[in-house]
Short mmCIF file of C-alpha atoms in Angstrom, two decimals:
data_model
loop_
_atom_site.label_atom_id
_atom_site.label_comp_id
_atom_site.label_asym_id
_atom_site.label_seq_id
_atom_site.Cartn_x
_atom_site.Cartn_y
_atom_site.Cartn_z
CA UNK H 6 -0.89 121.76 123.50
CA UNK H 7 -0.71 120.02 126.90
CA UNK H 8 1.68 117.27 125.31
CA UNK H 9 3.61 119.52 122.95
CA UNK H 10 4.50 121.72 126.76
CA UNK H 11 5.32 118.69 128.05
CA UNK H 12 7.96 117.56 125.73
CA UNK H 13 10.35 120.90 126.59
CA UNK H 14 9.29 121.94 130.32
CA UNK H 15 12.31 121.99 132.46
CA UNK H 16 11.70 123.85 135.18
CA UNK H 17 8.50 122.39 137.01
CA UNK H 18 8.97 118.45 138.66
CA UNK H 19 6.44 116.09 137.52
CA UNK H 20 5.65 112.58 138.90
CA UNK H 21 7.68 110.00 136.87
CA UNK H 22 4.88 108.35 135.20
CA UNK H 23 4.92 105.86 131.79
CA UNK H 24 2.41 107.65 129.97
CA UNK H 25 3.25 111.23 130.07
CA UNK H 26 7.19 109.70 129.42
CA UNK H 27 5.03 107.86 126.13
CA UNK H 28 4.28 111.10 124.73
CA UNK H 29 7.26 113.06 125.12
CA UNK H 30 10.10 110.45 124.44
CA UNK H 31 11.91 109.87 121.40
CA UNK H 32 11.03 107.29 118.81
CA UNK H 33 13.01 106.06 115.23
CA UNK H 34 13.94 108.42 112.54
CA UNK H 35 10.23 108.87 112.50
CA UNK H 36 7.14 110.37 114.54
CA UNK H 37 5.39 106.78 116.49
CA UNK H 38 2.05 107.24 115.46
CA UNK H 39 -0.24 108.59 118.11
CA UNK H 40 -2.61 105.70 117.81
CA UNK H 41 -2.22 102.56 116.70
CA UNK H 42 -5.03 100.15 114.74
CA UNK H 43 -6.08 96.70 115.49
CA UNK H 44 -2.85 94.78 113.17
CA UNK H 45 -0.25 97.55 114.05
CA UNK H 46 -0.95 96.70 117.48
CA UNK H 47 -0.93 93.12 116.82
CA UNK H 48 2.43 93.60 114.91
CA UNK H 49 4.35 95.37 117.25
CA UNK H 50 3.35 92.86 119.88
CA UNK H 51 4.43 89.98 117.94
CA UNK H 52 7.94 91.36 117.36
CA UNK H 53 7.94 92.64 121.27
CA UNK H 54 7.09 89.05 122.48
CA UNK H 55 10.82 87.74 120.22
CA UNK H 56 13.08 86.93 122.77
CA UNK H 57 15.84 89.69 123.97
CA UNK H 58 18.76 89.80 125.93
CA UNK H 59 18.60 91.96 129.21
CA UNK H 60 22.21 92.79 127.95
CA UNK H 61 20.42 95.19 125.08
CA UNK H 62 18.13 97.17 127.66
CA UNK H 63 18.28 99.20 130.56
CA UNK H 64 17.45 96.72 133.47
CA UNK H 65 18.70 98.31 136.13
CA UNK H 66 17.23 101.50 137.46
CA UNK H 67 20.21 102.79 138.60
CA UNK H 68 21.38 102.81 135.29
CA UNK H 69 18.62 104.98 134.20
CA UNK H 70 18.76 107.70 136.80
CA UNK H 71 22.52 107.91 135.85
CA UNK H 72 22.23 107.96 131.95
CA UNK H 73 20.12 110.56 132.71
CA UNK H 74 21.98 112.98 135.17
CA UNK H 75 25.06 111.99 133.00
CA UNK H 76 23.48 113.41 130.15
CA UNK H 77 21.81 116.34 131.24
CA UNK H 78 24.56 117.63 133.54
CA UNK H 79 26.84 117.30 130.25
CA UNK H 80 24.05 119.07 128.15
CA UNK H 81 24.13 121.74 130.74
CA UNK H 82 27.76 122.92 130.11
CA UNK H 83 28.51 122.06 126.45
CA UNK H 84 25.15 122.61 124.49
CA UNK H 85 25.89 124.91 121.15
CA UNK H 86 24.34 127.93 120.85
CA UNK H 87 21.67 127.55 118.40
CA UNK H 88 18.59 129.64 117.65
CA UNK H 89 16.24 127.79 118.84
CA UNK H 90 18.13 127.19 122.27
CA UNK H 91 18.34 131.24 122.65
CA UNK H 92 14.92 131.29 121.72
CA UNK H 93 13.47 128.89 124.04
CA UNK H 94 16.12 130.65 127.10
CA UNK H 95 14.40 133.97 126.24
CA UNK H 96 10.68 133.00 125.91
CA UNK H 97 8.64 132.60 129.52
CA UNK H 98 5.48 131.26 127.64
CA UNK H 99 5.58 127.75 128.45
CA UNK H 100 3.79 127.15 125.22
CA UNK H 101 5.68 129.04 122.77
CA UNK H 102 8.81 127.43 124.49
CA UNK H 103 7.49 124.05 123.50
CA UNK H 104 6.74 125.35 119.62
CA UNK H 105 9.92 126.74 119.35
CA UNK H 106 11.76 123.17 120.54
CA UNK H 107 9.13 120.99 118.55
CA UNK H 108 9.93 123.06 115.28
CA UNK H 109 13.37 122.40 115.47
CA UNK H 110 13.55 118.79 116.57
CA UNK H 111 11.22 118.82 113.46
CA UNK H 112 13.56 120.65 110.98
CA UNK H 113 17.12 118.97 112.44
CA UNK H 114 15.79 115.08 111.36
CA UNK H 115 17.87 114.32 108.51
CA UNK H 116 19.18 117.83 107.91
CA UNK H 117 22.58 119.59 109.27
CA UNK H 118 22.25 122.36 111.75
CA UNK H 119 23.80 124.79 108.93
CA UNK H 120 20.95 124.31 106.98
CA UNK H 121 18.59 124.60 109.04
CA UNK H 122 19.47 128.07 110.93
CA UNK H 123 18.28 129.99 108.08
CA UNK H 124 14.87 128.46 107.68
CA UNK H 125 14.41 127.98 110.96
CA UNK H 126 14.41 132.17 111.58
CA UNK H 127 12.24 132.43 108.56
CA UNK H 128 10.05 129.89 109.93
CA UNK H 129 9.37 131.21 113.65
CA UNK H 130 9.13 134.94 112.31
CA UNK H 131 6.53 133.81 109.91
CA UNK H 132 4.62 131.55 112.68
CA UNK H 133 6.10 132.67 115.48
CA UNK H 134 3.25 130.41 118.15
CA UNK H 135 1.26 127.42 117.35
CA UNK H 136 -1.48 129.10 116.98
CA UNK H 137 -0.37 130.79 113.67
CA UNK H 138 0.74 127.65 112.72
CA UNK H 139 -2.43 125.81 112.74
CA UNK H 140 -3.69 128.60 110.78
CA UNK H 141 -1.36 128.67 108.18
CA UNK H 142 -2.05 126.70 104.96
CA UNK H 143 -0.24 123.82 103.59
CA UNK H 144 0.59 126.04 100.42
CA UNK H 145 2.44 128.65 102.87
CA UNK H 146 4.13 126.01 104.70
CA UNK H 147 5.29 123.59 101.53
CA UNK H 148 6.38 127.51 99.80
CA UNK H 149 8.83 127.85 103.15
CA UNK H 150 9.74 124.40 102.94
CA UNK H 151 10.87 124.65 99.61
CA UNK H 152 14.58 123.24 99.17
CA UNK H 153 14.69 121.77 102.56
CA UNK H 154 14.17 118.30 101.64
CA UNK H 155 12.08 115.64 103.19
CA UNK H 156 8.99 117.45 102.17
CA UNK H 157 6.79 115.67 104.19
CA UNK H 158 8.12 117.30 108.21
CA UNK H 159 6.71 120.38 107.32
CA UNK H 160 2.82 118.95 106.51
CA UNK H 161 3.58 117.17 109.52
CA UNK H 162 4.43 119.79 111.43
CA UNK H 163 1.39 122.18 109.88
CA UNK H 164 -0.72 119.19 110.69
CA UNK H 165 0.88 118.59 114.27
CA UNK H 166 -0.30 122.32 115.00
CA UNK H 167 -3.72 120.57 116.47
CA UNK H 168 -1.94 116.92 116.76
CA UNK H 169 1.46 116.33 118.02
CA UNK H 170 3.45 113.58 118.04
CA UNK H 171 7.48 112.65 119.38
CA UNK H 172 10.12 112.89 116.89
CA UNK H 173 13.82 112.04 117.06
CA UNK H 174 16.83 112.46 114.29
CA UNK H 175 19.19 109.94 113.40
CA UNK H 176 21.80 111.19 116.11
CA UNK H 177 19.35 110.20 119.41
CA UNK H 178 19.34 106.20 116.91
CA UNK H 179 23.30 106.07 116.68
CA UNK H 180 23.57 106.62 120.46
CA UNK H 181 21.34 104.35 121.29
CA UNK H 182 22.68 101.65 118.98
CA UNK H 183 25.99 102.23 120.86
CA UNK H 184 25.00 102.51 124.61
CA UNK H 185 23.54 99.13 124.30
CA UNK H 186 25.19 97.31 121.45
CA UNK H 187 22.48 97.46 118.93
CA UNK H 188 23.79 95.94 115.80
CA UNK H 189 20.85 95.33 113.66
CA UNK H 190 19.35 97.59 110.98
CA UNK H 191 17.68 100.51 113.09
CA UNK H 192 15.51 100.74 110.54
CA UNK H 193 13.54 97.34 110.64
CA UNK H 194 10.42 97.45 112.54
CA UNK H 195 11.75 95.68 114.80
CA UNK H 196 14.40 97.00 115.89
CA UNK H 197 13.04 100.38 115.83
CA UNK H 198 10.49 99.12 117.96
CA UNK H 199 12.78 98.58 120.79
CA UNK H 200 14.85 102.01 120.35
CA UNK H 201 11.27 103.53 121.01
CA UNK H 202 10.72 101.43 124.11
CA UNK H 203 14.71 102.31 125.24
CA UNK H 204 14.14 106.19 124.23
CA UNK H 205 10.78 106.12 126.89
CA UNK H 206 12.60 104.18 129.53
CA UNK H 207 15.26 106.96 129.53
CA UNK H 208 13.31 110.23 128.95
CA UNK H 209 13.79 112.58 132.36
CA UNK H 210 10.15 113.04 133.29
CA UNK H 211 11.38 116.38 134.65
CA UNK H 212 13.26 118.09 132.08
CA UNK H 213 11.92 115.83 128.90
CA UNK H 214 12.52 118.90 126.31
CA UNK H 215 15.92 119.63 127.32
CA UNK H 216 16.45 115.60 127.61
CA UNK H 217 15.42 115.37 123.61
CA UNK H 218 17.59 118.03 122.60
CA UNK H 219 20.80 116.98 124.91
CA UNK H 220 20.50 113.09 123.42
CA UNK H 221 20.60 115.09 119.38
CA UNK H 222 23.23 116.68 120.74
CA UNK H 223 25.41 114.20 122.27
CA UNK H 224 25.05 112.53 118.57
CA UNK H 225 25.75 115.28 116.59
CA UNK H 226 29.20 116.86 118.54
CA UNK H 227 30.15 113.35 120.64
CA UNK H 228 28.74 110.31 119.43
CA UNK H 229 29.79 111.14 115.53
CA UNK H 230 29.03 108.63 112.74
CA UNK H 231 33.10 107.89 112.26
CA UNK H 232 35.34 109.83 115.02
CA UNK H 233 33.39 109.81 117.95
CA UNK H 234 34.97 111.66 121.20
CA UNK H 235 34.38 108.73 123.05
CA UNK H 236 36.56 110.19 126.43
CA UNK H 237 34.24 113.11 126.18
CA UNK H 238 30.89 111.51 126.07
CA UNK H 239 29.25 111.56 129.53
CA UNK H 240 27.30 108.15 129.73
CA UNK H 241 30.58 106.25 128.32
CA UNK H 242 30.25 104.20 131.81
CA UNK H 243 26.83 103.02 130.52
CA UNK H 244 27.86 102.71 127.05
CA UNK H 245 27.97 98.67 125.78
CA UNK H 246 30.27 99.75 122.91
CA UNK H 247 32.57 101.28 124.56
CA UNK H 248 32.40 98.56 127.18
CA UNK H 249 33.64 96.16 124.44
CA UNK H 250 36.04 97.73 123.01
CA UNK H 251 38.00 97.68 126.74
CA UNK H 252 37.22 94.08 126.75
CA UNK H 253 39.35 93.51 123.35
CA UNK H 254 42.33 95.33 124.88
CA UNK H 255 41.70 93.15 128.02
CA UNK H 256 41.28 90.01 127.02
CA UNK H 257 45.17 89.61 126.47
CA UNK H 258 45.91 90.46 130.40
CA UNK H 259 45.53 87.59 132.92
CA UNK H 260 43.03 88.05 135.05
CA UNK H 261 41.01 90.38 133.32
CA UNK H 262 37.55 91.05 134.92
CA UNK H 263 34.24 89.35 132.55
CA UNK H 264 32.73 91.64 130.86
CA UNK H 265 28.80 91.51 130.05
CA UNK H 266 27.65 90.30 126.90
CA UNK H 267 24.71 89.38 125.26
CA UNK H 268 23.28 85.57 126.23
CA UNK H 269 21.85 84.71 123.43
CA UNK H 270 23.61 83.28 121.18
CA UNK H 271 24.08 85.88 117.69
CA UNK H 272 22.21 83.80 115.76
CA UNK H 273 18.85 83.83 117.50
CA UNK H 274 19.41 87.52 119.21
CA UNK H 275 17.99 90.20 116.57
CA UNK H 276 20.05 93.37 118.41
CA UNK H 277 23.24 91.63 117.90
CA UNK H 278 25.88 92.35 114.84
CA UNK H 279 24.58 89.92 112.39
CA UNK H 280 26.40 86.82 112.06
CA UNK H 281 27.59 87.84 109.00
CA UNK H 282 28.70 90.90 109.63
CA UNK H 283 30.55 90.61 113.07
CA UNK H 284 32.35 92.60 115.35
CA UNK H 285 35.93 94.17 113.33
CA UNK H 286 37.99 95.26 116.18
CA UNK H 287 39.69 98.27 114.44
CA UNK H 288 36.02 99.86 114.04
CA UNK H 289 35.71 99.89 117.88
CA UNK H 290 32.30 101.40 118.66
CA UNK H 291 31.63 102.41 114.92
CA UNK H 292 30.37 99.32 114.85
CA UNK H 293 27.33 100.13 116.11
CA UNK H 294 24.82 100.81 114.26
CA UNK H 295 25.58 98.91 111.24
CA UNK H 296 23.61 100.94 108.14
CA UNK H 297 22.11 97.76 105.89
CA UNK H 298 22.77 97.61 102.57
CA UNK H 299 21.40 100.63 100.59
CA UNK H 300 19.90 99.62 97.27
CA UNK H 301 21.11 101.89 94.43
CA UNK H 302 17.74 104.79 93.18
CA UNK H 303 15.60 102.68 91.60
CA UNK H 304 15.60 104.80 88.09
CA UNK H 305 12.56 106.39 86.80
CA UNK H 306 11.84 108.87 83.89
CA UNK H 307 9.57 112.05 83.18
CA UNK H 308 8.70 114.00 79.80
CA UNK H 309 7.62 118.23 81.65
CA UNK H 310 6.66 121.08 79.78
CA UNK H 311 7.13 124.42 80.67
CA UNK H 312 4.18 126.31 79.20
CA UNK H 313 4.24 129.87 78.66
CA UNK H 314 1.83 132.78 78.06
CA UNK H 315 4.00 135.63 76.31
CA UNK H 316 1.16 138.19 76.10
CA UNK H 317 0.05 138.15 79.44
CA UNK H 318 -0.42 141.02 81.02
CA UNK H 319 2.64 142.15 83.23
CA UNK H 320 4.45 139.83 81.67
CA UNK H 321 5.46 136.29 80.34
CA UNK H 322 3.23 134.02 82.65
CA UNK H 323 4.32 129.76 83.38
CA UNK H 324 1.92 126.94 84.24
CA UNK H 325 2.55 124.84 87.21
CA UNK H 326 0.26 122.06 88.51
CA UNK H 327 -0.38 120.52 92.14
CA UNK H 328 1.17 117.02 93.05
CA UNK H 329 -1.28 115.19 94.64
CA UNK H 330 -1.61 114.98 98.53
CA UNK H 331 0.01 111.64 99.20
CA UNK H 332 2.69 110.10 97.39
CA UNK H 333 6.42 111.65 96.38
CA UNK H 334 6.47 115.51 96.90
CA UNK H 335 2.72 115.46 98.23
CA UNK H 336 0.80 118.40 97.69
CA UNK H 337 4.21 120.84 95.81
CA UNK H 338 3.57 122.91 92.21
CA UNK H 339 5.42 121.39 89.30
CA UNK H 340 5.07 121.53 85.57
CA UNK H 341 2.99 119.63 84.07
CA UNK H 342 4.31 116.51 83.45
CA UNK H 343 3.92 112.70 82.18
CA UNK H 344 5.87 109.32 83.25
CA UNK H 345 7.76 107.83 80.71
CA UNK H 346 9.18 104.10 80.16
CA UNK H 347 13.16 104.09 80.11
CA UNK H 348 12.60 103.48 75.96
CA UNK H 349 10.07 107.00 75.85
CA UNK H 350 7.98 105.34 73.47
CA UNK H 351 4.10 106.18 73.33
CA UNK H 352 4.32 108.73 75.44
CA UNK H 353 4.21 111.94 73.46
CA UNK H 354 0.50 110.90 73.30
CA UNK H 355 0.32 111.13 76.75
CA UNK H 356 2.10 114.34 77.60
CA UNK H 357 0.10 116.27 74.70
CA UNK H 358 -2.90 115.18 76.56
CA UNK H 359 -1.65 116.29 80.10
CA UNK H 360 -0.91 119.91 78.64
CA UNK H 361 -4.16 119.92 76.52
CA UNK H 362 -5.99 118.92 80.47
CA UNK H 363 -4.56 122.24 81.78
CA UNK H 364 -4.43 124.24 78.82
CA UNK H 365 -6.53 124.01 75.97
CA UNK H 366 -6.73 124.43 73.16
CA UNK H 367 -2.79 123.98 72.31
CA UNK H 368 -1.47 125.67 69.39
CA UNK H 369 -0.52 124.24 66.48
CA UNK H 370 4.02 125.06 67.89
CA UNK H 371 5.38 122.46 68.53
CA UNK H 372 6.81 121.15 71.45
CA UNK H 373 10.71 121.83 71.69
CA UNK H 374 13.01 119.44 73.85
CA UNK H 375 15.70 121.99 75.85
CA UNK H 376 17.53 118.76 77.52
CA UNK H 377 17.19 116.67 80.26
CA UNK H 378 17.37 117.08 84.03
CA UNK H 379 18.70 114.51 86.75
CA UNK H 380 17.63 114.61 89.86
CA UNK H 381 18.48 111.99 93.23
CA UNK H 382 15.80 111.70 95.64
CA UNK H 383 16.60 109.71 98.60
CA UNK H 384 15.12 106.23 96.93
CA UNK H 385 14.71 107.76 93.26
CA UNK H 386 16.75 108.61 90.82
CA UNK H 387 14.46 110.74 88.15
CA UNK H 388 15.41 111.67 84.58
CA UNK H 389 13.16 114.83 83.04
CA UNK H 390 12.87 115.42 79.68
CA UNK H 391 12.22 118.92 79.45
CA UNK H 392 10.03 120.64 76.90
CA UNK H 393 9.00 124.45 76.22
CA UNK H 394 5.30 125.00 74.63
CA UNK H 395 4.85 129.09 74.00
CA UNK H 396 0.75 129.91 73.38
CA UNK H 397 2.21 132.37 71.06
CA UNK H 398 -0.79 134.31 69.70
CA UNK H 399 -3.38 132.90 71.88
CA UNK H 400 -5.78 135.08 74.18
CA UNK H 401 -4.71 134.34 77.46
CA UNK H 402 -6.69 132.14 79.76
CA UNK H 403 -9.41 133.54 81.92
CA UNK H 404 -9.78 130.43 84.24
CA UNK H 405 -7.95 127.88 85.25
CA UNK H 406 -8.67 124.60 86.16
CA UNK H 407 -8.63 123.46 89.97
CA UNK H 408 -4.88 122.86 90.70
CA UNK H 409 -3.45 124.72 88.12
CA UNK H 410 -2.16 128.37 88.16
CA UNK H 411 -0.13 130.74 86.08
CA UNK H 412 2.52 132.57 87.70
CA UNK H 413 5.46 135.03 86.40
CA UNK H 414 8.90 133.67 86.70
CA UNK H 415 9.57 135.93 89.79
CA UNK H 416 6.69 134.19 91.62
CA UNK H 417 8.18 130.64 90.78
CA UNK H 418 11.16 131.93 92.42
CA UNK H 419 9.31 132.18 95.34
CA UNK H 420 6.50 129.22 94.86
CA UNK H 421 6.17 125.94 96.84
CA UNK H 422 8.25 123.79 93.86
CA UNK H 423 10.64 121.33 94.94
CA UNK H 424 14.87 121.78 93.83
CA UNK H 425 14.23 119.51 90.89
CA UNK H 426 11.49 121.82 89.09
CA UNK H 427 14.10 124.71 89.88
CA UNK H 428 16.60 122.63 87.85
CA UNK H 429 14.03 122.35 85.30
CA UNK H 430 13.06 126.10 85.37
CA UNK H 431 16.95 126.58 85.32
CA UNK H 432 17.47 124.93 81.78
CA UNK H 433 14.21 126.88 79.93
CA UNK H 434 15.65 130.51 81.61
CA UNK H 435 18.79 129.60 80.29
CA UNK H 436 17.20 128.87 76.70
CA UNK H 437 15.33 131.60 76.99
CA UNK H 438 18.11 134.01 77.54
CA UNK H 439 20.33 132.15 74.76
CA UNK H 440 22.97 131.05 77.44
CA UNK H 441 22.82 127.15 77.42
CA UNK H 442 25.93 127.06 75.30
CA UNK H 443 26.81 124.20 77.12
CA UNK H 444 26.29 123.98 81.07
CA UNK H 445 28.75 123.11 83.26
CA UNK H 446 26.39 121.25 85.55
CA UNK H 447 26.67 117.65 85.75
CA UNK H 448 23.57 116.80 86.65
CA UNK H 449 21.79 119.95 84.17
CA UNK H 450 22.18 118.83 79.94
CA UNK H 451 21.85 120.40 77.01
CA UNK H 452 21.21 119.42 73.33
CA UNK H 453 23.93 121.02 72.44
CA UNK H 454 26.37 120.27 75.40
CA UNK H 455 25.45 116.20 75.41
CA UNK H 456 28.12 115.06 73.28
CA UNK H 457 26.26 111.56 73.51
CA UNK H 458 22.91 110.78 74.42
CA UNK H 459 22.22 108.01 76.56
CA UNK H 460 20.38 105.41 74.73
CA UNK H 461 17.06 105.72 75.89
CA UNK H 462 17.39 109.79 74.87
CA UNK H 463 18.08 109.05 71.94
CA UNK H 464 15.32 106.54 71.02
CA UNK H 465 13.05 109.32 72.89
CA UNK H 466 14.68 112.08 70.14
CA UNK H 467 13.90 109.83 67.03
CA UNK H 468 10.15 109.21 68.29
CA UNK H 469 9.08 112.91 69.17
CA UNK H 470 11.22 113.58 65.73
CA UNK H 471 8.33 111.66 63.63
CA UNK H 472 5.63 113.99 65.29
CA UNK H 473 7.07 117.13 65.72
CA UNK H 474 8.52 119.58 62.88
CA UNK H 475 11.73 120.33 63.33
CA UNK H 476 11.53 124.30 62.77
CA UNK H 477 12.04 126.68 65.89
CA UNK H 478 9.17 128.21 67.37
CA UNK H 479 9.14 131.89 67.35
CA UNK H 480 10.09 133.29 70.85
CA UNK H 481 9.87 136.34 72.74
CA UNK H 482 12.47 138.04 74.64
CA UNK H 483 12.31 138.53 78.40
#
């Protein structure tokens, strides 16, 4: 708790030492692990010991002191109004101040402020200390979560509750990249290495909270991705960007002062603009930092089932199935599914054995295909096949296996399922109601509103075809 307080306490002087600044300074677009092993350590070293021109870093402590009473003073006078600031303005508990700040530096990486107002209330009126945090289970907090994104901030946070760590958004990276002419990918190790080191270096040691939250905020109002405000922004003295975009409109007058740059030549200096991507002058301090190259998805492919019980008692019940802990969506419900190869063959194999694993014995019904779903993950793009299996007729199941539970469609609504299984509840309600004549959703298809099947459905169709009758399954009405 002591290092969560001390990442938000602003009104209490503390001696300006490197290790508290350590554990209460921004890092990367991630949490810097709290401890690092024999070869991390190693690593980082290595890349450390690469040679770096003082013109990338803070070198003077002069500079420092005035990036920070730059930033702070500005933070003072234009800082939104925000939930979490009113919150933190109202509470005198030291340590609920801190949870309130850490939850939200939490929620706002990689998520707009918009979005994250309205879970952010839920969140602290649910939990409103740490302490009901760290008593909360992963299932509560993964439920809240749900259709957030980025699943894995809020097991962080419910596992930061006895362990906590930094974090920083991508706003606190794209002023840093500017201040001190940071061209390289931010997200290489190395590089993001060295944003760590500048983000301790400049952390007020007296006011480290509001420091965090004044450095997201000069990024997210000032320091913009494509129009920044640059004659608003209060460290635009310090700022190497800015610094060289004067020296362009300069360098025509005679007698223009030198400007600093960078010793080393670009080729050999690994915070420089890559050689072959140099500085454009009509980009001015968008130039900094340069995103690398995004690789397209890679593409992947799933055959689901949405299994119901129509008898149940109070109601049509559906099966859903726990991810595993690690991995893509860790530890979410979803129905029960089965990769598939692009082509789909020899799998139908495979997902009758899945269902049959939570739910046996299957009935005789066939499986029915409802469409496909497309979902975009940040690296994946994944292709469902969706399928309906009724247990028409069938007592209904007085256990379940470990991981698997039966819930009505009202408690799906509200169940820890990421926004692709909502898609893929989406198509089966519609089927179920008789109102997928054709969905206007690009990303949500039909049988009957796919006027042509990619090729790899349709190979997919023609296999399940030889091992499934083609007669409906009788159906119940909600």
């Amino acid at each position: 708790m002591k290092k969560l307080r001390a990442s938000v306490r602003s009104h209490k002087k503390q001696p300006a030492n490197h290790k508290r600044r350590g554990k209460c300074a921004l890092s990367s677009s991630q949490a810097k692990p709290s401890g690092l092993d024999g070869l991390a350590k190693q690593k980082r070293e290595e890349l450390l010991k690469t040679p770096v021109s003082p013109y990338h870093l803070f070198s003077d402590i002069a500079d420092v002191t005035a990036f920070r009473r730059n930033l702070l003073s500005w933070y003072d006078q234009e800082k939104r109004d925000l939930p979490w600031r009113k919150r933190v303005k109202e509470e005198a508990n030291l340590d609920r101040r801190a949870y309130a700040v850490w939850v939200s530096e939490v929620m706002l990486q990689q998520t707009q402020v918009a979005t994250v107002i309205d879970y952010y209330t839920r969140w602290m009126q649910k939990w409103p200390t740490l302490q009901d945090l760290a008593s909360a289970s992963l299932e509560e907090v993964n439920q809240l979560w749900s259709g957030l994104g980025y699943y894995s901030r809020g097991r962080r946070l419910q596992e930061g509750a006895r362990k906590v760590t930094g974090v920083v958004d991508g706003n606190v990276i794209r002023v840093l990249c500017r201040v001190r002419a940071i061209g390289a990918d931010p997200t290489s190790s190395f590089v993001s290495h060295h944003l760590w080191d500048l983000a301790q270096q400049l952390v007020d040691p007296a006011r480290p909270g509001d420091f965090n939250q004044a450095a997201m905020e000069l990024g997210a109002t000032v320091c913009t991705p494509q129009r920044p405000l640059c004659s608003h922004c209060p460290v635009q003295s310090l700022c190497r960007a800015h610094q060289r975009v004067g020296q362009g409109q300069l360098s025509a007058l005679p007698g223009s002062p030198d400007i600093e740059e960078c010793a080393l030549n670009t080729r050999q200096c690994q915070l420089c603009l890559p050689s072959t991507n140099p500085w454009d002058p009509n980009m001015g301090v968008v130039n900094f930092p340069r995103k690398a190259s995004r690789r397209p998805p890679r593409e992947e492919y799933s055959a689901t089932c949405v299994v119901e019980q129509p008898g149940a008692t109070g109601g049509p019940l559906i099966l859903l199935v726990q991810r595993p802990n690690s991995g893509l969506l860790a530890g979410l419900w979803e129905f029960p599914s089965v990769t598939l190869e692009p082509s789909g063959q020899h799998q139908h194999k495979a997902l009758l054995q899945e269902l049959q694993h939570w739910s046996a014995p299957l009935p005789t019904t066939p499986l029915q295909h409802l469409g496909e779903v497309i979902h975009v993950f940040s690296h994946i793009k994944l292709t469902y096949q969706v399928y309906s299996l009724a247990l028409e007729g069938q007592t209904p199941a007085s256990t379940t296996p470990p991981g698997a539970r039966w819930l009505t469609w009202e408690e799906f609504r509200n169940a820890a399922v990421s926004t692709a299984m909502k898609k893929v509840f989406r198509v089966y309600e519609e089927h179920r109601q008789g109102t997928c004549k054709g969905s206007k959703r690009p990303q949500v298809c039909t049988p009957s509103s796919r006027k042509k099947p990619s090729r790899g459905q349709q190979v997919l169709d023609r296999f399940f075809q030889r091992h499934i009758p083609t007669h409906k399954p009788n159906s119940t009405t909600q």
